[in-house]
PDB file of C-alpha atoms in Angstrom:
ATOM      1  CA  UNK M1207      52.304  10.044  20.963  1.00 50.00           C
ATOM      2  CA  UNK M1208      51.385   9.340  17.378  1.00 47.00           C
ATOM      3  CA  UNK M1209      53.247  10.998  14.515  1.00 49.00           C
ATOM      4  CA  UNK M1210      52.602   8.370  11.849  1.00 46.00           C
ATOM      5  CA  UNK M1211      48.956   7.566  11.193  1.00 48.00           C
ATOM      6  CA  UNK M1212      46.942   5.657   8.570  1.00 51.00           C
ATOM      7  CA  UNK M1213      44.483   8.546   8.686  1.00 49.00           C
ATOM      8  CA  UNK M1214      44.324  10.889   5.722  1.00 54.00           C
ATOM      9  CA  UNK M1215      45.432  14.496   6.008  1.00 50.00           C
ATOM     10  CA  UNK M1216      41.777  15.562   5.930  1.00 54.00           C
ATOM     11  CA  UNK M1217      40.953  13.138   8.762  1.00 53.00           C
ATOM     12  CA  UNK M1218      43.655  14.705  10.904  1.00 48.00           C
ATOM     13  CA  UNK M1219      42.848  18.333  10.151  1.00 51.00           C
ATOM     14  CA  UNK M1220      39.085  17.909  10.590  1.00 56.00           C
ATOM     15  CA  UNK M1221      39.286  16.039  13.905  1.00 58.00           C
ATOM     16  CA  UNK M1222      37.953  17.520  17.130  1.00 68.00           C
ATOM     17  CA  UNK M1223      40.616  18.102  19.787  1.00 70.00           C
ATOM     18  CA  UNK M1224      40.007  17.982  23.542  1.00 67.00           C
ATOM     19  CA  UNK M1225      40.008  21.391  25.257  1.00 80.00           C
ATOM     20  CA  UNK M1226      41.458  19.804  28.398  1.00 86.00           C
ATOM     21  CA  UNK M1227      44.450  17.880  27.093  1.00 89.00           C
ATOM     22  CA  UNK M1228      45.265  15.853  30.222  1.00 91.00           C
ATOM     23  CA  UNK M1229      48.885  16.795  29.684  1.00 92.00           C
ATOM     24  CA  UNK M1230      51.271  19.441  31.021  1.00 92.00           C
ATOM     25  CA  UNK M1231      50.080  21.726  28.229  1.00 92.00           C
ATOM     26  CA  UNK M1232      47.104  22.516  30.457  1.00 91.00           C
ATOM     27  CA  UNK M1233      49.535  24.230  32.838  1.00 93.00           C
ATOM     28  CA  UNK M1234      52.120  25.475  30.332  1.00 92.00           C
ATOM     29  CA  UNK M1235      49.608  27.281  28.103  1.00 90.00           C
ATOM     30  CA  UNK M1236      47.391  29.001  30.644  1.00 85.00           C
ATOM     31  CA  UNK M1237      45.674  31.282  28.160  1.00 86.00           C
ATOM     32  CA  UNK M1238      46.172  31.101  24.408  1.00 92.00           C
ATOM     33  CA  UNK M1239      49.944  31.577  23.990  1.00 95.00           C
ATOM     34  CA  UNK M1240      53.166  30.506  25.703  1.00 95.00           C
ATOM     35  CA  UNK M1241      56.881  30.173  25.094  1.00 96.00           C
ATOM     36  CA  UNK M1242      58.383  26.776  25.874  1.00 96.00           C
ATOM     37  CA  UNK M1243      61.851  25.848  27.116  1.00 95.00           C
ATOM     38  CA  UNK M1244      63.193  22.963  25.028  1.00 97.00           C
ATOM     39  CA  UNK M1245      66.851  23.972  24.802  1.00 97.00           C
ATOM     40  CA  UNK M1246      68.020  21.318  27.267  1.00 97.00           C
ATOM     41  CA  UNK M1247      66.944  18.469  24.991  1.00 98.00           C
ATOM     42  CA  UNK M1248      70.235  17.863  23.206  1.00 98.00           C
ATOM     43  CA  UNK M1249      68.809  15.391  20.692  1.00 98.00           C
ATOM     44  CA  UNK M1250      66.172  17.901  19.615  1.00 98.00           C
ATOM     45  CA  UNK M1251      68.672  20.745  19.369  1.00 99.00           C
ATOM     46  CA  UNK M1252      70.995  18.573  17.301  1.00 99.00           C
ATOM     47  CA  UNK M1253      68.154  17.600  14.958  1.00 98.00           C
ATOM     48  CA  UNK M1254      66.995  21.183  14.551  1.00 99.00           C
ATOM     49  CA  UNK M1255      70.494  22.425  13.762  1.00 99.00           C
ATOM     50  CA  UNK M1256      71.058  19.661  11.217  1.00 98.00           C
ATOM     51  CA  UNK M1257      67.790  20.580   9.479  1.00 98.00           C
ATOM     52  CA  UNK M1258      68.561  24.308   9.569  1.00 98.00           C
ATOM     53  CA  UNK M1259      72.057  23.843   8.190  1.00 98.00           C
ATOM     54  CA  UNK M1260      70.752  21.598   5.410  1.00 98.00           C
ATOM     55  CA  UNK M1261      68.329  24.320   4.331  1.00 98.00           C
ATOM     56  CA  UNK M1262      71.047  26.964   4.289  1.00 98.00           C
ATOM     57  CA  UNK M1263      73.338  24.700   2.252  1.00 98.00           C
ATOM     58  CA  UNK M1264      70.553  23.766  -0.190  1.00 96.00           C
ATOM     59  CA  UNK M1265      68.721  27.051  -0.600  1.00 96.00           C
ATOM     60  CA  UNK M1266      68.693  26.671  -4.390  1.00 94.00           C
ATOM     61  CA  UNK M1267      66.441  23.597  -4.021  1.00 93.00           C
ATOM     62  CA  UNK M1268      63.732  25.536  -2.173  1.00 94.00           C
ATOM     63  CA  UNK M1269      60.755  27.511  -3.448  1.00 92.00           C
ATOM     64  CA  UNK M1270      62.055  31.086  -3.651  1.00 94.00           C
ATOM     65  CA  UNK M1271      59.515  32.325  -6.208  1.00 93.00           C
ATOM     66  CA  UNK M1272      57.360  34.080  -3.614  1.00 92.00           C
ATOM     67  CA  UNK M1273      60.209  36.002  -1.978  1.00 97.00           C
ATOM     68  CA  UNK M1274      60.742  39.593  -3.115  1.00 98.00           C
ATOM     69  CA  UNK M1275      63.977  40.994  -1.620  1.00 97.00           C
ATOM     70  CA  UNK M1276      63.064  44.487  -2.835  1.00 97.00           C
ATOM     71  CA  UNK M1277      59.642  44.751  -1.200  1.00 98.00           C
ATOM     72  CA  UNK M1278      59.023  48.156   0.377  1.00 97.00           C
ATOM     73  CA  UNK M1279      59.577  48.036   4.148  1.00 96.00           C
ATOM     74  CA  UNK M1280      56.814  50.539   4.898  1.00 97.00           C
ATOM     75  CA  UNK M1281      54.375  48.365   2.967  1.00 97.00           C
ATOM     76  CA  UNK M1282      55.294  45.364   5.108  1.00 98.00           C
ATOM     77  CA  UNK M1283      54.979  47.404   8.302  1.00 98.00           C
ATOM     78  CA  UNK M1284      51.465  48.430   7.289  1.00 98.00           C
ATOM     79  CA  UNK M1285      50.449  44.848   6.544  1.00 98.00           C
ATOM     80  CA  UNK M1286      51.481  43.790  10.060  1.00 99.00           C
ATOM     81  CA  UNK M1287      49.950  46.789  11.824  1.00 99.00           C
ATOM     82  CA  UNK M1288      46.990  46.759  14.185  1.00 98.00           C
ATOM     83  CA  UNK M1289      45.102  49.062  11.819  1.00 98.00           C
ATOM     84  CA  UNK M1290      45.394  46.542   9.005  1.00 98.00           C
ATOM     85  CA  UNK M1291      44.371  43.705  11.327  1.00 98.00           C
ATOM     86  CA  UNK M1292      41.188  45.563  12.279  1.00 98.00           C
ATOM     87  CA  UNK M1293      40.429  46.159   8.607  1.00 97.00           C
ATOM     88  CA  UNK M1294      40.860  42.445   7.851  1.00 97.00           C
ATOM     89  CA  UNK M1295      38.659  41.483  10.812  1.00 96.00           C
ATOM     90  CA  UNK M1296      35.915  43.776   9.532  1.00 96.00           C
ATOM     91  CA  UNK M1297      35.776  41.690   6.347  1.00 94.00           C
ATOM     92  CA  UNK M1298      36.693  38.202   7.619  1.00 90.00           C
ATOM     93  CA  UNK M1299      35.725  36.750  10.993  1.00 84.00           C
ATOM     94  CA  UNK M1300      38.362  34.017  10.668  1.00 87.00           C
ATOM     95  CA  UNK M1301      41.111  34.358   8.107  1.00 94.00           C
ATOM     96  CA  UNK M1302      42.403  30.822   8.493  1.00 95.00           C
ATOM     97  CA  UNK M1303      45.584  31.230   6.413  1.00 95.00           C
ATOM     98  CA  UNK M1304      47.578  34.194   5.154  1.00 96.00           C
ATOM     99  CA  UNK M1305      47.341  32.977   1.556  1.00 94.00           C
ATOM    100  CA  UNK M1306      49.267  35.277  -0.760  1.00 94.00           C
ATOM    101  CA  UNK M1307      49.844  37.810   2.020  1.00 97.00           C
ATOM    102  CA  UNK M1308      53.430  36.630   2.541  1.00 98.00           C
ATOM    103  CA  UNK M1309      57.025  37.259   1.523  1.00 98.00           C
ATOM    104  CA  UNK M1310      59.065  34.153   2.265  1.00 98.00           C
ATOM    105  CA  UNK M1311      60.898  31.056   1.090  1.00 97.00           C
ATOM    106  CA  UNK M1312      58.906  27.853   1.477  1.00 90.00           C
ATOM    107  CA  UNK M1313      60.261  24.372   2.082  1.00 92.00           C
ATOM    108  CA  UNK M1314      57.104  22.368   2.677  1.00 85.00           C
ATOM    109  CA  UNK M1315      58.357  19.831   0.135  1.00 85.00           C
ATOM    110  CA  UNK M1316      61.149  18.780   2.533  1.00 91.00           C
ATOM    111  CA  UNK M1317      59.732  16.476   5.206  1.00 88.00           C
ATOM    112  CA  UNK M1318      62.464  16.173   7.859  1.00 95.00           C
ATOM    113  CA  UNK M1319      60.716  13.046   9.177  1.00 95.00           C
ATOM    114  CA  UNK M1320      63.548  12.164  11.567  1.00 97.00           C
ATOM    115  CA  UNK M1321      63.266  15.606  13.175  1.00 98.00           C
ATOM    116  CA  UNK M1322      59.528  15.093  13.655  1.00 97.00           C
ATOM    117  CA  UNK M1323      60.183  11.753  15.363  1.00 97.00           C
ATOM    118  CA  UNK M1324      62.744  13.370  17.661  1.00 98.00           C
ATOM    119  CA  UNK M1325      60.299  16.128  18.569  1.00 98.00           C
ATOM    120  CA  UNK M1326      57.634  13.511  19.332  1.00 97.00           C
ATOM    121  CA  UNK M1327      59.953  11.928  21.913  1.00 97.00           C
ATOM    122  CA  UNK M1328      60.767  15.357  23.372  1.00 98.00           C
ATOM    123  CA  UNK M1329      57.102  16.268  23.759  1.00 97.00           C
ATOM    124  CA  UNK M1330      56.245  12.918  25.326  1.00 96.00           C
ATOM    125  CA  UNK M1331      58.877  13.569  28.004  1.00 96.00           C
ATOM    126  CA  UNK M1332      57.895  17.202  28.538  1.00 96.00           C
ATOM    127  CA  UNK M1333      54.109  16.974  28.433  1.00 95.00           C
ATOM    128  CA  UNK M1334      53.503  13.491  29.877  1.00 95.00           C
ATOM    129  CA  UNK M1335      50.128  13.130  28.109  1.00 93.00           C
ATOM    130  CA  UNK M1336      47.536  10.821  29.660  1.00 92.00           C
ATOM    131  CA  UNK M1337      45.593  10.588  26.414  1.00 90.00           C
ATOM    132  CA  UNK M1338      46.660  10.108  22.805  1.00 92.00           C
ATOM    133  CA  UNK M1339      48.583  13.115  21.471  1.00 93.00           C
ATOM    134  CA  UNK M1340      48.889  13.452  17.713  1.00 94.00           C
ATOM    135  CA  UNK M1341      51.792  15.387  16.159  1.00 96.00           C
ATOM    136  CA  UNK M1342      51.873  16.475  12.525  1.00 94.00           C
ATOM    137  CA  UNK M1343      53.992  18.792  10.408  1.00 93.00           C
ATOM    138  CA  UNK M1344      52.537  22.209   9.690  1.00 90.00           C
ATOM    139  CA  UNK M1345      54.164  25.393   8.359  1.00 88.00           C
ATOM    140  CA  UNK M1346      57.697  25.300   6.958  1.00 93.00           C
ATOM    141  CA  UNK M1347      58.868  28.874   6.507  1.00 95.00           C
ATOM    142  CA  UNK M1348      62.109  30.750   5.879  1.00 98.00           C
ATOM    143  CA  UNK M1349      61.783  34.499   6.343  1.00 98.00           C
ATOM    144  CA  UNK M1350      64.766  36.319   4.773  1.00 98.00           C
ATOM    145  CA  UNK M1351      65.234  40.083   5.305  1.00 98.00           C
ATOM    146  CA  UNK M1352      61.852  41.813   4.978  1.00 98.00           C
ATOM    147  CA  UNK M1353      60.168  38.422   5.018  1.00 98.00           C
ATOM    148  CA  UNK M1354      56.743  38.244   6.604  1.00 99.00           C
ATOM    149  CA  UNK M1355      53.468  36.361   6.918  1.00 98.00           C
ATOM    150  CA  UNK M1356      50.305  38.422   7.231  1.00 98.00           C
ATOM    151  CA  UNK M1357      47.553  38.240   9.832  1.00 98.00           C
ATOM    152  CA  UNK M1358      45.672  34.918  10.078  1.00 98.00           C
ATOM    153  CA  UNK M1359      44.299  32.526  12.734  1.00 96.00           C
ATOM    154  CA  UNK M1360      44.807  28.816  11.812  1.00 94.00           C
ATOM    155  CA  UNK M1361      41.442  28.394  13.556  1.00 91.00           C
ATOM    156  CA  UNK M1362      40.232  25.827  11.014  1.00 90.00           C
ATOM    157  CA  UNK M1363      42.355  23.128  12.698  1.00 90.00           C
ATOM    158  CA  UNK M1364      41.692  22.396  16.377  1.00 89.00           C
ATOM    159  CA  UNK M1365      44.424  21.889  18.939  1.00 92.00           C
ATOM    160  CA  UNK M1366      47.768  23.650  19.324  1.00 94.00           C
ATOM    161  CA  UNK M1367      50.513  24.960  17.076  1.00 96.00           C
ATOM    162  CA  UNK M1368      54.160  24.668  18.035  1.00 98.00           C
ATOM    163  CA  UNK M1369      56.826  26.635  16.172  1.00 98.00           C
ATOM    164  CA  UNK M1370      60.558  26.049  16.479  1.00 99.00           C
ATOM    165  CA  UNK M1371      62.147  29.181  15.007  1.00 99.00           C
ATOM    166  CA  UNK M1372      65.802  30.074  14.568  1.00 99.00           C
ATOM    167  CA  UNK M1373      67.330  33.474  13.999  1.00 98.00           C
ATOM    168  CA  UNK M1374      71.052  34.366  14.069  1.00 98.00           C
ATOM    169  CA  UNK M1375      70.548  37.689  15.889  1.00 98.00           C
ATOM    170  CA  UNK M1376      68.231  38.885  18.642  1.00 99.00           C
ATOM    171  CA  UNK M1377      65.470  41.482  18.344  1.00 98.00           C
ATOM    172  CA  UNK M1378      65.416  41.414  14.538  1.00 98.00           C
ATOM    173  CA  UNK M1379      62.329  39.245  14.038  1.00 99.00           C
ATOM    174  CA  UNK M1380      59.089  38.604  15.860  1.00 99.00           C
ATOM    175  CA  UNK M1381      55.846  36.695  16.314  1.00 98.00           C
ATOM    176  CA  UNK M1382      53.006  39.177  16.822  1.00 99.00           C
ATOM    177  CA  UNK M1383      49.517  38.270  18.014  1.00 98.00           C
ATOM    178  CA  UNK M1384      46.254  39.711  19.246  1.00 97.00           C
ATOM    179  CA  UNK M1385      45.550  38.438  22.756  1.00 96.00           C
ATOM    180  CA  UNK M1386      41.899  37.297  22.736  1.00 93.00           C
ATOM    181  CA  UNK M1387      41.596  37.926  26.483  1.00 92.00           C
ATOM    182  CA  UNK M1388      42.797  41.549  26.481  1.00 95.00           C
ATOM    183  CA  UNK M1389      42.216  42.519  22.833  1.00 96.00           C
ATOM    184  CA  UNK M1390      45.741  43.977  22.905  1.00 97.00           C
ATOM    185  CA  UNK M1391      48.532  43.458  20.373  1.00 98.00           C
ATOM    186  CA  UNK M1392      51.552  41.608  21.785  1.00 98.00           C
ATOM    187  CA  UNK M1393      54.912  41.346  20.012  1.00 98.00           C
ATOM    188  CA  UNK M1394      57.170  38.444  20.987  1.00 98.00           C
ATOM    189  CA  UNK M1395      60.676  39.268  19.737  1.00 99.00           C
ATOM    190  CA  UNK M1396      63.050  36.454  18.862  1.00 99.00           C
ATOM    191  CA  UNK M1397      66.171  35.725  20.864  1.00 98.00           C
ATOM    192  CA  UNK M1398      69.305  34.677  19.006  1.00 99.00           C
ATOM    193  CA  UNK M1399      69.233  30.932  18.403  1.00 99.00           C
ATOM    194  CA  UNK M1400      66.148  28.751  18.790  1.00 99.00           C
ATOM    195  CA  UNK M1401      62.783  30.045  19.976  1.00 99.00           C
ATOM    196  CA  UNK M1402      59.857  27.794  20.900  1.00 99.00           C
ATOM    197  CA  UNK M1403      56.301  29.135  20.868  1.00 98.00           C
ATOM    198  CA  UNK M1404      53.006  27.356  21.365  1.00 97.00           C
ATOM    199  CA  UNK M1405      49.470  28.662  20.935  1.00 96.00           C
ATOM    200  CA  UNK M1406      45.935  27.322  20.873  1.00 93.00           C
ATOM    201  CA  UNK M1407      43.717  27.198  17.803  1.00 90.00           C
ATOM    202  CA  UNK M1408      40.659  25.661  19.478  1.00 86.00           C
ATOM    203  CA  UNK M1409      39.355  28.545  21.604  1.00 86.00           C
ATOM    204  CA  UNK M1410      38.854  32.134  20.446  1.00 88.00           C
ATOM    205  CA  UNK M1411      40.816  32.828  17.245  1.00 91.00           C
ATOM    206  CA  UNK M1412      44.384  33.909  17.957  1.00 95.00           C
ATOM    207  CA  UNK M1413      45.237  36.337  15.168  1.00 97.00           C
ATOM    208  CA  UNK M1414      48.966  36.381  14.507  1.00 98.00           C
ATOM    209  CA  UNK M1415      51.648  37.394  12.002  1.00 99.00           C
ATOM    210  CA  UNK M1416      55.428  37.118  11.579  1.00 99.00           C
ATOM    211  CA  UNK M1417      58.186  39.502  10.474  1.00 99.00           C
ATOM    212  CA  UNK M1418      61.947  39.243  10.048  1.00 99.00           C
ATOM    213  CA  UNK M1419      64.807  41.610   9.271  1.00 98.00           C
ATOM    214  CA  UNK M1420      67.229  38.677   9.152  1.00 98.00           C
ATOM    215  CA  UNK M1421      67.127  34.995   8.154  1.00 98.00           C
ATOM    216  CA  UNK M1422      64.448  33.381  10.315  1.00 99.00           C
ATOM    217  CA  UNK M1423      63.883  29.653   9.739  1.00 99.00           C
ATOM    218  CA  UNK M1424      60.783  28.114  11.276  1.00 98.00           C
ATOM    219  CA  UNK M1425      59.592  24.515  11.648  1.00 98.00           C
ATOM    220  CA  UNK M1426      55.889  24.328  12.482  1.00 97.00           C
ATOM    221  CA  UNK M1427      53.862  21.495  13.994  1.00 97.00           C
ATOM    222  CA  UNK M1428      50.291  20.797  14.960  1.00 95.00           C
ATOM    223  CA  UNK M1429      49.382  19.096  18.232  1.00 95.00           C
ATOM    224  CA  UNK M1430      45.994  17.459  18.697  1.00 93.00           C
ATOM    225  CA  UNK M1431      44.328  15.426  21.423  1.00 92.00           C
ATOM    226  CA  UNK M1432      41.502  13.570  19.625  1.00 87.00           C
ATOM    227  CA  UNK M1433      38.408  13.438  21.817  1.00 83.00           C
ATOM    228  CA  UNK M1434      37.378  10.006  20.524  1.00 68.00           C
ATOM    229  CA  UNK M1435      40.716   8.297  21.274  1.00 50.00           C
ATOM    230  CA  UNK M1436      41.986   7.075  24.637  1.00 47.00           C
ATOM    231  CA  UNK M1437      45.259   5.465  25.635  1.00 46.00           C
TER     232      UNK M1437
END
């Protein structure tokens, strides 16, 4: 596992990633999306809770400019609807990022490097990769009440995305996606506590969005298996 690399950010994001990973991900993510069970890794859970609590205690240091607590709920519901997704798809084959189509608090300026190192150890134990696996930080998002991120694909970066998301209450926030195999909308509701979701970005685009009626804090990571690198 490599989580510190002399490569530039562009080198990492532009790299080709192996479709067959030669790791347990090939079994864990049978299609495009899966939930993972990481709760038994006490070091990871400790690291995640420390990071979450730091954010809550230091909210004033975060970028809150893009969060509107008074946004109309019906407007958000429309943005995350299937009808709106189909309208977006008619104009954009691959909307790589949501851009301004969000309502959230961002903390991308806080690195949490120790947490990333802990996760790297966790994934090495869980996935047992037989080729080099590269881990890098991706989205850092806090969704307060009526927080959301609109439909997008992340398909510009090959590999997998892994999101570690915390919510204090169950069934008040979700990850919604369009299953490329069935063309059906699926809504994965959060359980109370930590939720771990993984999806592919190197096959058909997996359109997805996020919504929260509570405080949902999410740490995102990219996973890649460079095709030109062997252990």
